[in-house]
């Protein structure tokens, strides 16, 4: 059994991920935890096939799916899951978005 620990996101630098998207990320017990910030209206240009689970802290984000299924909008206070292998990308709403994501450490 591991030791209890705190995770200090404020001590992590905000690193750019893509134009208009940045995160504070670290690996906790082999799992990537990230606070991700989208600027208003930003669409992540590339498709992602890695699964994620998350929670919207502020704003909203709409996920598009490459296979043509209906887009999924998640708002502040909602959690979500995106399966492995299902190509997706997010677009922030007019006020931007701030998310907490958990995914595989890369």
XYZ file of N, CA, C and O in Angstrom:
424
model
N 0.849 -1.176 0.000
C 0.000 0.000 0.000
C 0.891 1.234 0.000
O 1.846 1.320 0.748
N 0.575 2.185 -0.855
C 1.341 3.420 -0.951
C 1.018 4.377 0.180
O 0.121 4.147 0.988
N 1.754 5.446 0.211
C 1.559 6.487 1.215
C 0.564 7.528 0.713
O 0.552 7.837 -0.483
N -0.255 8.096 1.602
C -1.129 9.192 1.196
C -0.277 10.366 0.717
O 0.844 10.569 1.199
N -0.786 11.102 -0.238
C -0.045 12.261 -0.732
C -1.009 13.322 -1.242
O -2.148 13.033 -1.574
N -0.530 14.544 -1.290
C -1.295 15.621 -1.908
C -0.728 15.856 -3.297
O 0.415 15.504 -3.581
N -1.535 16.437 -4.154
C -1.121 16.742 -5.513
C -1.255 18.246 -5.695
O -2.361 18.781 -5.648
N -0.135 18.922 -5.867
C -0.105 20.382 -5.938
C -0.044 20.837 -7.400
O 1.035 21.028 -7.966
N -1.218 21.020 -8.014
C -1.250 21.478 -9.399
C -0.686 22.886 -9.544
O -0.088 23.215 -10.562
N -0.859 23.720 -8.539
C -0.380 25.103 -8.612
C 1.139 25.160 -8.768
O 1.671 26.118 -9.325
N 1.836 24.130 -8.300
C 3.298 24.103 -8.403
C 3.762 23.675 -9.801
O 4.943 23.778 -10.110
N 2.845 23.194 -10.640
C 3.185 22.756 -11.995
C 3.061 23.926 -12.960
O 2.128 24.720 -12.870
N 3.970 23.999 -13.896
C 3.900 25.051 -14.915
C 2.748 24.757 -15.879
O 2.457 23.594 -16.170
N 2.116 25.803 -16.370
C 1.084 25.676 -17.392
C 1.812 25.494 -18.727
O 2.540 26.374 -19.170
N 1.663 24.325 -19.330
C 2.388 23.967 -20.551
C 1.442 23.948 -21.744
O 0.348 23.375 -21.658
N 1.827 24.534 -22.876
C 0.975 24.484 -24.061
C 0.847 23.052 -24.580
O 1.812 22.299 -24.583
N -0.386 22.687 -24.976
C -0.645 21.376 -25.584
C -0.925 21.525 -27.073
O -0.563 20.672 -27.862
N -1.630 22.591 -27.421
C -2.038 22.879 -28.798
C -2.412 24.358 -28.809
O -2.566 24.963 -27.736
N -2.575 24.969 -29.981
C -2.958 26.386 -29.999
C -4.236 26.636 -29.180
O -5.262 25.991 -29.399
N -4.123 27.512 -28.185
C -5.267 27.872 -27.348
C -5.592 26.888 -26.242
O -6.582 27.043 -25.539
N -4.744 25.854 -26.047
C -4.987 24.831 -25.026
C -3.695 24.602 -24.254
O -2.632 24.411 -24.840
N -3.801 24.636 -22.924
C -2.634 24.412 -22.077
C -3.047 23.562 -20.881
O -4.236 23.489 -20.539
N -2.064 22.919 -20.248
C -2.392 22.070 -19.100
C -1.294 22.086 -18.055
O -0.144 22.425 -18.327
N -1.685 21.698 -16.867
C -0.781 21.409 -15.756
C -0.976 19.908 -15.521
O -2.049 19.497 -15.097
N 0.034 19.107 -15.847
C -0.139 17.657 -15.789
C 0.967 17.001 -14.986
O 2.088 17.503 -14.930
N 0.639 15.869 -14.376
C 1.610 15.060 -13.680
C 1.110 13.629 -13.617
O -0.068 13.361 -13.868
N 2.004 12.722 -13.310
C 1.653 11.306 -13.210
C 1.515 10.949 -11.740
O 2.413 11.216 -10.940
N 0.383 10.349 -11.397
C 0.087 9.921 -10.035
C -0.209 8.422 -10.091
O -1.160 8.003 -10.761
N 0.618 7.621 -9.443
C 0.441 6.166 -9.437
C 0.261 5.592 -10.840
O -0.601 4.760 -11.085
N 1.047 6.070 -11.787
C 1.017 5.551 -13.143
C -0.097 6.077 -14.020
O -0.269 5.622 -15.143
N -0.855 7.050 -13.529
C -1.980 7.619 -14.267
C -1.748 9.118 -14.431
O -1.334 9.795 -13.492
N -2.001 9.638 -15.642
C -1.823 11.073 -15.890
C -3.033 11.832 -15.361
O -4.173 11.511 -15.701
N -2.791 12.832 -14.540
C -3.807 13.764 -14.073
C -3.476 15.108 -14.703
O -2.313 15.513 -14.740
N -4.479 15.811 -15.198
C -4.209 17.094 -15.843
C -5.348 18.080 -15.619
O -6.518 17.710 -15.718
N -4.983 19.312 -15.324
C -5.913 20.439 -15.381
C -5.692 21.056 -16.752
O -4.584 21.493 -17.064
N -6.724 21.058 -17.576
C -6.604 21.518 -18.954
C -7.447 22.767 -19.129
O -8.611 22.802 -18.703
N -6.870 23.782 -19.755
C -7.555 25.057 -19.975
C -7.667 25.332 -21.473
O -6.656 25.322 -22.180
N -8.891 25.524 -21.939
C -9.172 25.893 -23.326
C -9.540 27.370 -23.366
O -10.364 27.822 -22.562
N -8.982 28.101 -24.299
C -9.432 29.474 -24.525
C -10.805 29.429 -25.193
O -11.199 28.408 -25.779
N -11.526 30.524 -25.130
C -12.888 30.593 -25.677
C -12.935 30.163 -27.142
O -12.140 30.635 -27.962
N -13.844 29.242 -27.449
C -14.112 28.822 -28.814
C -13.052 27.977 -29.478
O -13.194 27.604 -30.647
N -11.994 27.613 -28.776
C -10.890 26.867 -29.388
C -11.299 25.437 -29.715
O -11.900 24.750 -28.892
N -10.951 24.990 -30.926
C -11.126 23.602 -31.351
C -9.751 22.948 -31.380
O -8.825 23.473 -32.012
N -9.617 21.818 -30.704
C -8.367 21.052 -30.804
C -8.323 20.498 -32.221
O -9.225 19.791 -32.648
N -7.290 20.836 -32.955
C -7.233 20.491 -34.375
C -7.056 18.998 -34.623
O -7.670 18.450 -35.534
N -6.204 18.335 -33.848
C -5.956 16.922 -34.095
C -7.004 16.039 -33.410
O -7.599 16.411 -32.416
N -7.219 14.864 -33.980
C -8.103 13.864 -33.390
C -7.301 13.060 -32.377
O -6.138 12.748 -32.601
N -7.920 12.702 -31.279
C -7.287 11.900 -30.234
C -8.004 10.558 -30.161
O -9.238 10.518 -30.186
N -7.245 9.467 -30.048
C -7.860 8.142 -29.932
C -7.651 7.534 -28.552
O -8.092 6.423 -28.291
N -6.976 8.257 -27.676
C -6.747 7.778 -26.311
C -7.980 8.075 -25.462
O -8.571 9.148 -25.561
N -8.347 7.128 -24.630
C -9.496 7.340 -23.752
C -9.187 8.305 -22.618
O -8.038 8.434 -22.198
N -10.213 8.991 -22.165
C -10.088 9.935 -21.050
C -11.337 9.836 -20.181
O -12.417 9.528 -20.671
N -11.167 10.148 -18.920
C -12.286 10.416 -18.029
C -12.047 11.816 -17.505
O -10.893 12.234 -17.348
N -13.108 12.558 -17.245
C -12.890 13.921 -16.802
C -14.082 14.541 -16.119
O -15.148 13.932 -15.984
N -13.851 15.778 -15.706
C -14.854 16.576 -15.009
C -14.659 18.015 -15.462
O -13.531 18.514 -15.484
N -15.745 18.679 -15.824
C -15.666 20.067 -16.264
C -15.788 20.967 -15.036
O -16.814 20.978 -14.361
N -14.722 21.701 -14.766
C -14.685 22.610 -13.617
C -15.358 23.939 -13.931
O -16.067 24.500 -13.089
N -15.099 24.457 -15.140
C -15.655 25.751 -15.563
C -15.964 25.694 -17.050
O -15.243 25.044 -17.812
N -17.002 26.400 -17.469
C -17.325 26.511 -18.880
C -17.948 25.257 -19.443
O -18.609 24.491 -18.733
N -17.736 25.040 -20.733
C -18.267 23.848 -21.390
C -17.378 23.489 -22.569
O -16.646 24.322 -23.096
N -17.445 22.230 -22.950
C -16.696 21.721 -24.089
C -17.589 20.736 -24.837
O -18.358 20.000 -24.225
N -17.504 20.777 -26.157
C -18.269 19.858 -26.995
C -17.275 18.953 -27.697
O -16.342 19.430 -28.355
N -17.478 17.647 -27.546
C -16.619 16.667 -28.208
C -17.263 16.221 -29.506
O -18.421 15.836 -29.538
N -16.473 16.281 -30.580
C -16.860 15.772 -31.890
C -16.238 14.396 -32.033
O -15.172 14.137 -31.464
N -16.866 13.534 -32.836
C -16.369 12.180 -33.045
C -16.151 11.934 -34.533
O -17.013 12.243 -35.355
N -14.991 11.378 -34.872
C -14.617 11.163 -36.268
C -15.536 10.176 -36.973
O -15.671 10.222 -38.193
N -16.194 9.294 -36.220
C -17.057 8.294 -36.850
C -18.451 8.827 -37.175
O -19.307 8.094 -37.640
N -18.675 10.120 -36.927
C -19.943 10.743 -37.292
C -21.028 10.679 -36.243
O -22.117 11.222 -36.446
N -20.762 10.034 -35.111
C -21.811 10.004 -34.071
C -22.063 11.418 -33.568
O -21.245 12.317 -33.765
N -23.198 11.615 -32.929
C -23.604 12.933 -32.445
C -22.574 13.498 -31.473
O -21.996 12.765 -30.658
N -22.344 14.802 -31.573
C -21.436 15.484 -30.658
C -21.967 15.387 -29.230
O -23.176 15.233 -29.003
N -21.068 15.478 -28.257
C -21.425 15.395 -26.842
C -20.952 16.665 -26.146
O -19.762 16.968 -26.136
N -21.886 17.411 -25.578
C -21.520 18.621 -24.842
C -21.523 18.312 -23.358
O -22.449 17.673 -22.843
N -20.465 18.752 -22.680
C -20.383 18.625 -21.231
C -20.146 20.005 -20.636
O -19.385 20.802 -21.178
N -20.824 20.271 -19.535
C -20.802 21.592 -18.908
C -20.229 21.503 -17.500
O -20.132 20.417 -16.934
N -19.918 22.657 -16.952
C -19.413 22.738 -15.580
C -20.297 21.906 -14.659
O -21.524 21.974 -14.737
N -19.654 21.081 -13.850
C -20.368 20.226 -12.909
C -20.657 18.832 -13.443
O -21.150 17.988 -12.705
N -20.343 18.566 -14.712
C -20.589 17.248 -15.288
C -19.276 16.502 -15.489
O -18.258 17.080 -15.872
N -19.330 15.194 -15.286
C -18.228 14.308 -15.592
C -18.488 13.645 -16.930
O -19.608 13.680 -17.456
N -17.450 13.022 -17.500
C -17.605 12.364 -18.791
C -16.534 11.300 -18.967
O -15.532 11.275 -18.245
N -16.759 10.430 -19.929
C -15.770 9.439 -20.308
C -15.743 9.319 -21.819
O -16.789 9.419 -22.474
N -14.552 9.180 -22.368
C -14.343 9.003 -23.801
C -13.551 7.712 -23.965
O -12.470 7.579 -23.401
N -14.076 6.736 -24.724
C -13.417 5.432 -24.804
C -12.155 5.436 -25.658
O -12.015 6.245 -26.575
N -11.256 4.501 -25.360
C -10.081 4.273 -26.201
C -10.523 3.932 -27.616
O -11.529 3.237 -27.809
N -9.792 4.426 -28.604
C -10.036 4.068 -29.989
C -11.130 4.851 -30.677
O -11.281 4.760 -31.885
N -11.909 5.626 -29.937
C -12.964 6.444 -30.531
C -12.417 7.839 -30.785
O -12.367 8.664 -29.872
N -11.968 8.114 -32.015
C -11.336 9.402 -32.314
C -12.274 10.551 -31.974
O -13.438 10.574 -32.383
N -11.761 11.493 -31.203
C -12.551 12.632 -30.731
C -11.662 13.870 -30.649
O -10.444 13.772 -30.646
N -12.312 15.015 -30.588
C -11.618 16.279 -30.324
C -12.631 17.233 -29.707
O -13.831 17.140 -29.936
N -12.110 18.146 -28.885
C -12.984 19.050 -28.148
C -12.942 20.472 -28.659
O -11.927 20.934 -29.173
N -14.079 21.148 -28.505
C -14.195 22.575 -28.801
C -14.780 23.251 -27.551
O -15.848 22.870 -27.073
N -14.075 24.263 -27.069
C -14.548 25.009 -25.901
C -15.705 25.916 -26.293
O -15.785 26.389 -27.428
N -16.577 26.173 -25.334
C -17.667 27.110 -25.540
C -17.166 28.550 -25.560
O -15.967 28.822 -25.462
N -18.102 29.474 -25.667
C -17.775 30.891 -25.789
C -16.989 31.451 -24.598
O -16.260 32.424 -24.740
N -17.132 30.831 -23.435
C -16.411 31.301 -22.252
C -15.161 30.496 -21.951
O -14.564 30.646 -20.895
N -14.766 29.610 -22.866
C -13.625 28.735 -22.612
C -14.036 27.572 -21.729
O -15.215 27.379 -21.427
N -13.063 26.790 -21.311
C -13.349 25.630 -20.460
C -12.124 25.301 -19.629
O -10.981 25.525 -20.047
N -12.386 24.754 -18.462
C -11.333 24.255 -17.572
C -11.765 22.868 -17.135
O -12.850 22.695 -16.576
N -10.921 21.866 -17.424
C -11.258 20.469 -17.182
C -10.231 19.809 -16.272
O -9.064 20.183 -16.272
N -10.662 18.787 -15.572
C -9.761 17.877 -14.883
C -9.850 16.558 -15.622
O -10.942 16.001 -15.784
N -8.734 16.067 -16.175
C -8.716 14.831 -16.959
C -7.836 13.785 -16.294
O -6.818 14.114 -15.689
N -8.235 12.532 -16.483
C -7.438 11.394 -16.063
C -7.293 10.480 -17.274
O -8.285 10.158 -17.937
N -6.057 10.088 -17.583
C -5.835 9.175 -18.696
C -4.537 8.406 -18.481
O -3.870 8.590 -17.466
N -4.203 7.551 -19.399
C -2.974 6.767 -19.293
C -1.755 7.676 -19.310
O -1.727 8.658 -20.067
N -0.777 7.335 -18.529
C 0.487 8.072 -18.570
C 1.197 7.698 -19.862
O 1.244 6.539 -20.225
N 1.696 8.695 -20.566
C 2.253 8.439 -21.861
C 3.692 8.328 -21.918
O 4.373 7.996 -22.773
